[in-house]
Amino acid sequence: MESSSQVVSPLRQRMIEDMRMRKLCEKTQVAYIRAVRKLAAYLKRSPDTATAEELRRFQLYLVDQGTSPATLNATIMGLKFFFDVTLNRGELMAKMQSVRMPRTLPVVLSRDEVARLIAAAPNLKSQTALSIAYGTGLRASEVIALKVGDIDSERMMLRVEQGKGQKDRYAMLSPILLERLRCWWRLGHAQGKILPGGWLFPGLNPMDPVTTRQLNRAIHAAAETAKIDKRVSMHTLRHSFATHLLEQKVDIRVIQVMLGHKKLETTALYTQVATERL
């Protein structure tokens, strides 16, 4: 998280240790450090000297700068951790309030568009990764974290280890998906890309998995080739998976479990885009 040549202040080091103690994921740690750095840049002095009124004015400054609700809330969460946990001065955050997130409907592809998109993917590896994302509803971060040993062909299941929220779960494998995985495994193994017990979708270095950025680059190229005008990302396949299941009258509570949603109301959003329900 910090380069070896960069000097880390005792205050930042303590915050990093506090985050490590609570086993916060690296992405969260980076976001929290970024939030404190923003405050320090605004104050032009050490962030631990901030007053409650200065924190209030900092939030107003972020709003006036056009900061999005998501970024604003993420910044507030980082500062809350810093003042509440690292400094033990949570009362300073009393005047900083999170903002309501606008509720937007997800972009959903038709079944024909999904088929065209996957077929237009640039190579077998990206075709298989996109197929997994759509056929199981996995997040992009969960797709790239898959290993060969996560495939259970006997039970027709895919093990998702430490998904969002650091929770394990299983996804169902269809015969078509399993065959696609086998085709990719045979090619990747023959080319020396897939190592024994290694990543299912390795990057340029087989010791590392492909990145979410590389997958998004592949899906954007596929959407352009397939002439799909909708705004498409890897998460679009997850939205399409849930919506199509709902249209097939699969119980929404089952879909909730398959998606790994903590709250049912998160899954219920898809009832607003499922054409059969509309």
PDB file of C-alpha atoms in Angstrom:
ATOM      1  CA  MET A   1       0.000   0.000   0.000  1.00  0.00           C
ATOM      2  CA  GLU A   2       2.999   2.271   0.546  1.00  0.00           C
ATOM      3  CA  SER A   3       6.166   2.297  -1.540  1.00  0.00           C
ATOM      4  CA  SER A   4       9.324   1.352   0.313  1.00  0.00           C
ATOM      5  CA  SER A   5      10.941   4.695  -0.579  1.00  0.00           C
ATOM      6  CA  GLN A   6       8.084   6.752   0.902  1.00  0.00           C
ATOM      7  CA  VAL A   7       8.380   7.816   4.527  1.00  0.00           C
ATOM      8  CA  VAL A   8       5.223   6.917   6.442  1.00  0.00           C
ATOM      9  CA  SER A   9       4.305   9.229   9.310  1.00  0.00           C
ATOM     10  CA  PRO A  10       3.671   7.657  12.751  1.00  0.00           C
ATOM     11  CA  LEU A  11       0.026   8.780  12.517  1.00  0.00           C
ATOM     12  CA  ARG A  12      -0.548   7.085   9.162  1.00  0.00           C
ATOM     13  CA  GLN A  13       1.333   4.000  10.334  1.00  0.00           C
ATOM     14  CA  ARG A  14      -0.974   3.739  13.346  1.00  0.00           C
ATOM     15  CA  MET A  15      -4.038   4.026  11.114  1.00  0.00           C
ATOM     16  CA  ILE A  16      -2.667   1.317   8.804  1.00  0.00           C
ATOM     17  CA  GLU A  17      -2.087  -0.932  11.808  1.00  0.00           C
ATOM     18  CA  ASP A  18      -5.634  -0.250  13.062  1.00  0.00           C
ATOM     19  CA  MET A  19      -7.018  -1.275   9.674  1.00  0.00           C
ATOM     20  CA  ARG A  20      -4.840  -4.380   9.546  1.00  0.00           C
ATOM     21  CA  MET A  21      -5.982  -5.389  13.035  1.00  0.00           C
ATOM     22  CA  ARG A  22      -9.566  -5.346  11.765  1.00  0.00           C
ATOM     23  CA  LYS A  23      -8.548  -7.161   8.573  1.00  0.00           C
ATOM     24  CA  LEU A  24     -10.001  -4.528   6.268  1.00  0.00           C
ATOM     25  CA  CYS A  25      -9.409  -5.427   2.622  1.00  0.00           C
ATOM     26  CA  GLU A  26      -6.633  -3.587   0.795  1.00  0.00           C
ATOM     27  CA  LYS A  27      -9.089  -1.680  -1.384  1.00  0.00           C
ATOM     28  CA  THR A  28     -10.841  -0.310   1.725  1.00  0.00           C
ATOM     29  CA  GLN A  29      -7.528   0.603   3.336  1.00  0.00           C
ATOM     30  CA  VAL A  30      -6.448   2.560   0.254  1.00  0.00           C
ATOM     31  CA  ALA A  31      -9.800   4.405   0.199  1.00  0.00           C
ATOM     32  CA  TYR A  32      -9.566   5.322   3.895  1.00  0.00           C
ATOM     33  CA  ILE A  33      -5.996   6.604   3.552  1.00  0.00           C
ATOM     34  CA  ARG A  34      -7.082   8.642   0.516  1.00  0.00           C
ATOM     35  CA  ALA A  35      -9.887  10.235   2.560  1.00  0.00           C
ATOM     36  CA  VAL A  36      -7.488  11.365   5.295  1.00  0.00           C
ATOM     37  CA  ARG A  37      -5.040  12.644   2.689  1.00  0.00           C
ATOM     38  CA  LYS A  38      -7.826  14.775   1.158  1.00  0.00           C
ATOM     39  CA  LEU A  39      -8.584  16.301   4.542  1.00  0.00           C
ATOM     40  CA  ALA A  40      -4.904  17.063   5.182  1.00  0.00           C
ATOM     41  CA  ALA A  41      -4.630  18.776   1.786  1.00  0.00           C
ATOM     42  CA  TYR A  42      -7.722  20.867   2.584  1.00  0.00           C
ATOM     43  CA  LEU A  43      -6.459  21.875   6.045  1.00  0.00           C
ATOM     44  CA  LYS A  44      -2.839  22.305   4.909  1.00  0.00           C
ATOM     45  CA  ARG A  45      -1.758  20.754   8.208  1.00  0.00           C
ATOM     46  CA  SER A  46      -1.939  17.451  10.075  1.00  0.00           C
ATOM     47  CA  PRO A  47      -5.469  15.975   9.914  1.00  0.00           C
ATOM     48  CA  ASP A  48      -5.490  15.081  13.623  1.00  0.00           C
ATOM     49  CA  THR A  49      -5.704  18.806  14.451  1.00  0.00           C
ATOM     50  CA  ALA A  50      -9.085  19.253  12.732  1.00  0.00           C
ATOM     51  CA  THR A  51     -12.038  20.618  14.677  1.00  0.00           C
ATOM     52  CA  ALA A  52     -15.675  19.547  14.304  1.00  0.00           C
ATOM     53  CA  GLU A  53     -16.476  22.818  12.516  1.00  0.00           C
ATOM     54  CA  GLU A  54     -13.554  22.366  10.095  1.00  0.00           C
ATOM     55  CA  LEU A  55     -14.811  18.880   9.274  1.00  0.00           C
ATOM     56  CA  ARG A  56     -18.267  20.321   8.579  1.00  0.00           C
ATOM     57  CA  ARG A  57     -16.755  22.929   6.253  1.00  0.00           C
ATOM     58  CA  PHE A  58     -14.675  20.208   4.555  1.00  0.00           C
ATOM     59  CA  GLN A  59     -17.854  18.294   3.663  1.00  0.00           C
ATOM     60  CA  LEU A  60     -19.398  21.503   2.319  1.00  0.00           C
ATOM     61  CA  TYR A  61     -16.236  22.064   0.264  1.00  0.00           C
ATOM     62  CA  LEU A  62     -16.513  18.569  -1.237  1.00  0.00           C
ATOM     63  CA  VAL A  63     -20.178  19.163  -2.131  1.00  0.00           C
ATOM     64  CA  ASP A  64     -19.331  22.509  -3.788  1.00  0.00           C
ATOM     65  CA  GLN A  65     -16.580  20.742  -5.773  1.00  0.00           C
ATOM     66  CA  GLY A  66     -19.232  18.472  -7.298  1.00  0.00           C
ATOM     67  CA  THR A  67     -18.095  15.315  -5.491  1.00  0.00           C
ATOM     68  CA  SER A  68     -20.413  12.386  -6.259  1.00  0.00           C
ATOM     69  CA  PRO A  69     -22.556  10.944  -3.419  1.00  0.00           C
ATOM     70  CA  ALA A  70     -20.623   7.643  -3.565  1.00  0.00           C
ATOM     71  CA  THR A  71     -17.226   9.364  -3.244  1.00  0.00           C
ATOM     72  CA  LEU A  72     -18.560  11.689  -0.549  1.00  0.00           C
ATOM     73  CA  ASN A  73     -19.859   8.795   1.553  1.00  0.00           C
ATOM     74  CA  ALA A  74     -16.622   6.839   1.051  1.00  0.00           C
ATOM     75  CA  THR A  75     -14.632   9.854   2.260  1.00  0.00           C
ATOM     76  CA  ILE A  76     -16.845  10.216   5.331  1.00  0.00           C
ATOM     77  CA  MET A  77     -16.424   6.504   6.137  1.00  0.00           C
ATOM     78  CA  GLY A  78     -12.639   6.851   5.945  1.00  0.00           C
ATOM     79  CA  LEU A  79     -12.617   9.894   8.193  1.00  0.00           C
ATOM     80  CA  LYS A  80     -14.990   8.221  10.640  1.00  0.00           C
ATOM     81  CA  PHE A  81     -12.527   5.340  10.985  1.00  0.00           C
ATOM     82  CA  PHE A  82      -9.611   7.744  11.419  1.00  0.00           C
ATOM     83  CA  PHE A  83     -11.226   9.869  14.127  1.00  0.00           C
ATOM     84  CA  ASP A  84     -13.225   7.149  15.856  1.00  0.00           C
ATOM     85  CA  VAL A  85     -10.688   4.307  15.881  1.00  0.00           C
ATOM     86  CA  THR A  86      -7.209   5.747  15.372  1.00  0.00           C
ATOM     87  CA  LEU A  87      -7.656   8.987  17.335  1.00  0.00           C
ATOM     88  CA  ASN A  88     -10.458   7.859  19.671  1.00  0.00           C
ATOM     89  CA  ARG A  89     -12.197  11.175  19.008  1.00  0.00           C
ATOM     90  CA  GLY A  90     -15.368  10.091  17.250  1.00  0.00           C
ATOM     91  CA  GLU A  91     -17.301  13.083  18.586  1.00  0.00           C
ATOM     92  CA  LEU A  92     -15.541  15.311  16.026  1.00  0.00           C
ATOM     93  CA  MET A  93     -17.530  13.611  13.242  1.00  0.00           C
ATOM     94  CA  ALA A  94     -20.885  14.725  14.700  1.00  0.00           C
ATOM     95  CA  LYS A  95     -21.414  17.391  12.013  1.00  0.00           C
ATOM     96  CA  MET A  96     -20.428  15.188   9.046  1.00  0.00           C
ATOM     97  CA  GLN A  97     -23.385  13.281   7.658  1.00  0.00           C
ATOM     98  CA  SER A  98     -23.566  10.731   4.855  1.00  0.00           C
ATOM     99  CA  VAL A  99     -25.812  11.624   1.915  1.00  0.00           C
ATOM    100  CA  ARG A 100     -28.589   9.660   0.265  1.00  0.00           C
ATOM    101  CA  MET A 101     -27.473   7.669  -2.756  1.00  0.00           C
ATOM    102  CA  PRO A 102     -29.597   8.164  -5.883  1.00  0.00           C
ATOM    103  CA  ARG A 103     -31.405   4.942  -6.843  1.00  0.00           C
ATOM    104  CA  THR A 104     -30.690   4.062 -10.460  1.00  0.00           C
ATOM    105  CA  LEU A 105     -31.971   1.083 -12.436  1.00  0.00           C
ATOM    106  CA  PRO A 106     -29.330  -1.331 -13.789  1.00  0.00           C
ATOM    107  CA  VAL A 107     -28.636  -1.796 -17.484  1.00  0.00           C
ATOM    108  CA  VAL A 108     -29.886  -5.239 -18.549  1.00  0.00           C
ATOM    109  CA  LEU A 109     -29.126  -7.100 -21.777  1.00  0.00           C
ATOM    110  CA  SER A 110     -31.585  -9.374 -23.545  1.00  0.00           C
ATOM    111  CA  ARG A 111     -30.675 -13.038 -23.907  1.00  0.00           C
ATOM    112  CA  ASP A 112     -29.842 -12.442 -27.569  1.00  0.00           C
ATOM    113  CA  GLU A 113     -27.558  -9.535 -26.669  1.00  0.00           C
ATOM    114  CA  VAL A 114     -25.770 -11.652 -24.047  1.00  0.00           C
ATOM    115  CA  ALA A 115     -25.184 -14.421 -26.611  1.00  0.00           C
ATOM    116  CA  ARG A 116     -23.853 -11.945 -29.178  1.00  0.00           C
ATOM    117  CA  LEU A 117     -21.646 -10.256 -26.581  1.00  0.00           C
ATOM    118  CA  ILE A 118     -20.010 -13.489 -25.411  1.00  0.00           C
ATOM    119  CA  ALA A 119     -19.534 -14.725 -28.991  1.00  0.00           C
ATOM    120  CA  ALA A 120     -17.794 -11.443 -29.877  1.00  0.00           C
ATOM    121  CA  ALA A 121     -15.267 -11.662 -27.011  1.00  0.00           C
ATOM    122  CA  PRO A 122     -11.702 -11.495 -28.387  1.00  0.00           C
ATOM    123  CA  ASN A 123     -10.480 -14.953 -27.273  1.00  0.00           C
ATOM    124  CA  LEU A 124     -11.504 -18.177 -25.556  1.00  0.00           C
ATOM    125  CA  LYS A 125     -10.307 -17.016 -22.130  1.00  0.00           C
ATOM    126  CA  SER A 126     -12.431 -13.852 -22.154  1.00  0.00           C
ATOM    127  CA  GLN A 127     -15.380 -15.748 -23.692  1.00  0.00           C
ATOM    128  CA  THR A 128     -15.235 -18.225 -20.812  1.00  0.00           C
ATOM    129  CA  ALA A 129     -14.829 -15.507 -18.171  1.00  0.00           C
ATOM    130  CA  LEU A 130     -17.837 -13.605 -19.559  1.00  0.00           C
ATOM    131  CA  SER A 131     -19.830 -16.838 -19.686  1.00  0.00           C
ATOM    132  CA  ILE A 132     -19.061 -17.484 -16.012  1.00  0.00           C
ATOM    133  CA  ALA A 133     -20.049 -13.924 -15.073  1.00  0.00           C
ATOM    134  CA  TYR A 134     -23.405 -14.290 -16.807  1.00  0.00           C
ATOM    135  CA  GLY A 135     -24.091 -17.957 -16.065  1.00  0.00           C
ATOM    136  CA  THR A 136     -23.399 -17.709 -12.316  1.00  0.00           C
ATOM    137  CA  GLY A 137     -23.945 -14.010 -11.543  1.00  0.00           C
ATOM    138  CA  LEU A 138     -20.461 -13.645 -10.059  1.00  0.00           C
ATOM    139  CA  ARG A 139     -18.912 -10.214  -9.619  1.00  0.00           C
ATOM    140  CA  ALA A 140     -15.838  -9.415 -11.730  1.00  0.00           C
ATOM    141  CA  SER A 141     -13.649  -9.572  -8.603  1.00  0.00           C
ATOM    142  CA  GLU A 142     -15.046 -13.044  -7.851  1.00  0.00           C
ATOM    143  CA  VAL A 143     -14.478 -14.279 -11.413  1.00  0.00           C
ATOM    144  CA  ILE A 144     -10.797 -13.340 -11.420  1.00  0.00           C
ATOM    145  CA  ALA A 145     -10.280 -14.949  -7.988  1.00  0.00           C
ATOM    146  CA  LEU A 146     -11.414 -18.392  -9.194  1.00  0.00           C
ATOM    147  CA  LYS A 147      -8.906 -21.233  -9.131  1.00  0.00           C
ATOM    148  CA  VAL A 148      -8.974 -24.567 -10.924  1.00  0.00           C
ATOM    149  CA  GLY A 149      -9.741 -26.338  -7.642  1.00  0.00           C
ATOM    150  CA  ASP A 150     -12.924 -24.275  -7.197  1.00  0.00           C
ATOM    151  CA  ILE A 151     -14.677 -26.285  -9.910  1.00  0.00           C
ATOM    152  CA  ASP A 152     -16.704 -29.178  -8.461  1.00  0.00           C
ATOM    153  CA  SER A 153     -17.861 -31.105 -11.532  1.00  0.00           C
ATOM    154  CA  GLU A 154     -19.350 -33.901  -9.400  1.00  0.00           C
ATOM    155  CA  ARG A 155     -21.795 -31.588  -7.629  1.00  0.00           C
ATOM    156  CA  MET A 156     -21.963 -29.155 -10.588  1.00  0.00           C
ATOM    157  CA  MET A 157     -20.961 -26.253  -8.376  1.00  0.00           C
ATOM    158  CA  LEU A 158     -18.423 -23.463  -8.346  1.00  0.00           C
ATOM    159  CA  ARG A 159     -16.872 -22.439  -5.052  1.00  0.00           C
ATOM    160  CA  VAL A 160     -16.665 -18.681  -4.511  1.00  0.00           C
ATOM    161  CA  GLU A 161     -14.047 -18.157  -1.842  1.00  0.00           C
ATOM    162  CA  GLN A 162     -14.122 -14.948   0.203  1.00  0.00           C
ATOM    163  CA  GLY A 163     -16.428 -12.979  -2.082  1.00  0.00           C
ATOM    164  CA  LYS A 164     -17.736  -9.519  -1.235  1.00  0.00           C
ATOM    165  CA  GLY A 165     -18.039  -9.155   2.514  1.00  0.00           C
ATOM    166  CA  GLN A 166     -15.360 -11.875   2.907  1.00  0.00           C
ATOM    167  CA  LYS A 167     -17.973 -14.631   2.651  1.00  0.00           C
ATOM    168  CA  ASP A 168     -17.735 -18.016   0.965  1.00  0.00           C
ATOM    169  CA  ARG A 169     -20.623 -19.298  -1.129  1.00  0.00           C
ATOM    170  CA  TYR A 170     -21.372 -21.687  -3.990  1.00  0.00           C
ATOM    171  CA  ALA A 171     -22.657 -20.958  -7.489  1.00  0.00           C
ATOM    172  CA  MET A 172     -24.473 -23.495  -9.648  1.00  0.00           C
ATOM    173  CA  LEU A 173     -22.730 -24.790 -12.764  1.00  0.00           C
ATOM    174  CA  SER A 174     -24.770 -25.674 -15.838  1.00  0.00           C
ATOM    175  CA  PRO A 175     -23.546 -28.463 -18.199  1.00  0.00           C
ATOM    176  CA  ILE A 176     -22.877 -25.842 -20.898  1.00  0.00           C
ATOM    177  CA  LEU A 177     -20.749 -23.757 -18.529  1.00  0.00           C
ATOM    178  CA  LEU A 178     -18.830 -26.817 -17.389  1.00  0.00           C
ATOM    179  CA  GLU A 179     -18.060 -27.743 -20.997  1.00  0.00           C
ATOM    180  CA  ARG A 180     -16.881 -24.193 -21.716  1.00  0.00           C
ATOM    181  CA  LEU A 181     -14.603 -24.368 -18.676  1.00  0.00           C
ATOM    182  CA  ARG A 182     -13.174 -27.682 -19.829  1.00  0.00           C
ATOM    183  CA  CYS A 183     -12.457 -26.306 -23.323  1.00  0.00           C
ATOM    184  CA  TRP A 184     -10.645 -23.319 -21.836  1.00  0.00           C
ATOM    185  CA  TRP A 185      -8.758 -25.480 -19.324  1.00  0.00           C
ATOM    186  CA  ARG A 186      -7.517 -27.801 -22.077  1.00  0.00           C
ATOM    187  CA  LEU A 187      -6.250 -24.868 -24.169  1.00  0.00           C
ATOM    188  CA  GLY A 188      -4.809 -22.910 -21.223  1.00  0.00           C
ATOM    189  CA  HIS A 189      -3.128 -26.023 -19.823  1.00  0.00           C
ATOM    190  CA  ALA A 190      -1.629 -26.932 -23.214  1.00  0.00           C
ATOM    191  CA  GLN A 191      -0.258 -23.397 -23.589  1.00  0.00           C
ATOM    192  CA  GLY A 192       1.234 -23.478 -20.091  1.00  0.00           C
ATOM    193  CA  LYS A 193      -0.981 -20.608 -18.918  1.00  0.00           C
ATOM    194  CA  ILE A 194      -3.069 -22.537 -16.384  1.00  0.00           C
ATOM    195  CA  LEU A 195      -0.819 -24.005 -13.714  1.00  0.00           C
ATOM    196  CA  PRO A 196      -1.774 -27.025 -11.558  1.00  0.00           C
ATOM    197  CA  GLY A 197      -4.049 -25.672  -8.831  1.00  0.00           C
ATOM    198  CA  GLY A 198      -3.481 -22.175 -10.210  1.00  0.00           C
ATOM    199  CA  TRP A 199      -5.732 -19.361 -11.370  1.00  0.00           C
ATOM    200  CA  LEU A 200      -8.593 -20.290 -13.652  1.00  0.00           C
ATOM    201  CA  PHE A 201      -8.094 -17.040 -15.565  1.00  0.00           C
ATOM    202  CA  PRO A 202      -4.389 -16.158 -15.287  1.00  0.00           C
ATOM    203  CA  GLY A 203      -2.923 -12.882 -16.431  1.00  0.00           C
ATOM    204  CA  LEU A 204       0.152 -12.390 -18.602  1.00  0.00           C
ATOM    205  CA  ASN A 205       2.135 -13.844 -15.715  1.00  0.00           C
ATOM    206  CA  PRO A 206       0.465 -17.215 -14.876  1.00  0.00           C
ATOM    207  CA  MET A 207       1.286 -16.618 -11.215  1.00  0.00           C
ATOM    208  CA  ASP A 208      -1.149 -13.682 -11.176  1.00  0.00           C
ATOM    209  CA  PRO A 209      -4.858 -13.632 -12.069  1.00  0.00           C
ATOM    210  CA  VAL A 210      -6.242 -11.513 -14.887  1.00  0.00           C
ATOM    211  CA  THR A 211      -7.326  -8.088 -13.606  1.00  0.00           C
ATOM    212  CA  THR A 212     -10.846  -6.657 -13.568  1.00  0.00           C
ATOM    213  CA  ARG A 213      -9.571  -3.883 -15.829  1.00  0.00           C
ATOM    214  CA  GLN A 214      -8.506  -6.430 -18.434  1.00  0.00           C
ATOM    215  CA  LEU A 215     -11.922  -8.116 -18.273  1.00  0.00           C
ATOM    216  CA  ASN A 216     -13.707  -4.786 -18.655  1.00  0.00           C
ATOM    217  CA  ARG A 217     -11.481  -3.971 -21.617  1.00  0.00           C
ATOM    218  CA  ALA A 218     -12.469  -7.304 -23.188  1.00  0.00           C
ATOM    219  CA  ILE A 219     -16.204  -6.781 -22.623  1.00  0.00           C
ATOM    220  CA  HIS A 220     -16.088  -3.259 -24.065  1.00  0.00           C
ATOM    221  CA  ALA A 221     -14.341  -4.585 -27.169  1.00  0.00           C
ATOM    222  CA  ALA A 222     -16.935  -7.367 -27.438  1.00  0.00           C
ATOM    223  CA  ALA A 223     -19.826  -4.891 -27.107  1.00  0.00           C
ATOM    224  CA  GLU A 224     -18.352  -2.767 -29.892  1.00  0.00           C
ATOM    225  CA  THR A 225     -17.890  -5.797 -32.155  1.00  0.00           C
ATOM    226  CA  ALA A 226     -21.407  -7.070 -31.400  1.00  0.00           C
ATOM    227  CA  LYS A 227     -22.790  -3.537 -32.020  1.00  0.00           C
ATOM    228  CA  ILE A 228     -24.474  -3.305 -28.632  1.00  0.00           C
ATOM    229  CA  ASP A 229     -25.233   0.342 -27.910  1.00  0.00           C
ATOM    230  CA  LYS A 230     -26.062  -0.064 -24.216  1.00  0.00           C
ATOM    231  CA  ARG A 231     -23.560   0.959 -21.543  1.00  0.00           C
ATOM    232  CA  VAL A 232     -21.954  -2.403 -20.796  1.00  0.00           C
ATOM    233  CA  SER A 233     -19.596  -3.554 -18.035  1.00  0.00           C
ATOM    234  CA  MET A 234     -18.862  -6.853 -16.299  1.00  0.00           C
ATOM    235  CA  HIS A 235     -21.522  -5.985 -13.728  1.00  0.00           C
ATOM    236  CA  THR A 236     -24.071  -5.765 -16.567  1.00  0.00           C
ATOM    237  CA  LEU A 237     -23.792  -9.554 -16.938  1.00  0.00           C
ATOM    238  CA  ARG A 238     -24.564  -9.982 -13.236  1.00  0.00           C
ATOM    239  CA  HIS A 239     -27.616  -7.709 -13.584  1.00  0.00           C
ATOM    240  CA  SER A 240     -28.755  -9.666 -16.650  1.00  0.00           C
ATOM    241  CA  PHE A 241     -28.309 -13.004 -14.840  1.00  0.00           C
ATOM    242  CA  ALA A 242     -30.556 -11.917 -11.950  1.00  0.00           C
ATOM    243  CA  THR A 243     -33.176 -10.318 -14.198  1.00  0.00           C
ATOM    244  CA  HIS A 244     -33.445 -13.318 -16.511  1.00  0.00           C
ATOM    245  CA  LEU A 245     -33.856 -15.671 -13.524  1.00  0.00           C
ATOM    246  CA  LEU A 246     -36.623 -13.458 -12.182  1.00  0.00           C
ATOM    247  CA  GLU A 247     -38.327 -13.507 -15.578  1.00  0.00           C
ATOM    248  CA  GLN A 248     -38.177 -17.304 -15.443  1.00  0.00           C
ATOM    249  CA  LYS A 249     -40.101 -17.062 -12.142  1.00  0.00           C
ATOM    250  CA  VAL A 250     -37.225 -18.244  -9.934  1.00  0.00           C
ATOM    251  CA  ASP A 251     -37.977 -17.307  -6.312  1.00  0.00           C
ATOM    252  CA  ILE A 252     -36.381 -13.968  -5.440  1.00  0.00           C
ATOM    253  CA  ARG A 253     -34.979 -15.398  -2.183  1.00  0.00           C
ATOM    254  CA  VAL A 254     -33.115 -18.038  -4.184  1.00  0.00           C
ATOM    255  CA  ILE A 255     -31.696 -15.318  -6.440  1.00  0.00           C
ATOM    256  CA  GLN A 256     -30.627 -13.386  -3.330  1.00  0.00           C
ATOM    257  CA  VAL A 257     -28.576 -16.368  -2.131  1.00  0.00           C
ATOM    258  CA  MET A 258     -27.057 -16.953  -5.585  1.00  0.00           C
ATOM    259  CA  LEU A 259     -25.972 -13.322  -5.829  1.00  0.00           C
ATOM    260  CA  GLY A 260     -24.633 -13.257  -2.270  1.00  0.00           C
ATOM    261  CA  HIS A 261     -26.792 -10.269  -1.332  1.00  0.00           C
ATOM    262  CA  LYS A 262     -27.041  -9.502   2.370  1.00  0.00           C
ATOM    263  CA  LYS A 263     -30.412  -7.748   2.082  1.00  0.00           C
ATOM    264  CA  LEU A 264     -33.455  -8.856   0.104  1.00  0.00           C
ATOM    265  CA  GLU A 265     -34.282  -5.276  -0.915  1.00  0.00           C
ATOM    266  CA  THR A 266     -31.014  -5.177  -2.897  1.00  0.00           C
ATOM    267  CA  THR A 267     -32.197  -8.142  -4.967  1.00  0.00           C
ATOM    268  CA  ALA A 268     -35.733  -6.718  -5.194  1.00  0.00           C
ATOM    269  CA  LEU A 269     -34.383  -3.941  -7.434  1.00  0.00           C
ATOM    270  CA  TYR A 270     -34.494  -6.403 -10.343  1.00  0.00           C
ATOM    271  CA  THR A 271     -38.296  -6.619 -10.126  1.00  0.00           C
ATOM    272  CA  GLN A 272     -38.309  -3.117 -11.633  1.00  0.00           C
ATOM    273  CA  VAL A 273     -36.504  -4.207 -14.802  1.00  0.00           C
ATOM    274  CA  ALA A 274     -37.814  -7.775 -15.287  1.00  0.00           C
ATOM    275  CA  THR A 275     -40.193  -7.499 -18.253  1.00  0.00           C
ATOM    276  CA  GLU A 276     -42.351 -10.429 -17.140  1.00  0.00           C
ATOM    277  CA  ARG A 277     -42.955  -8.769 -13.753  1.00  0.00           C
ATOM    278  CA  LEU A 278     -43.583  -5.366 -15.352  1.00  0.00           C
TER     279      LEU A 278
END
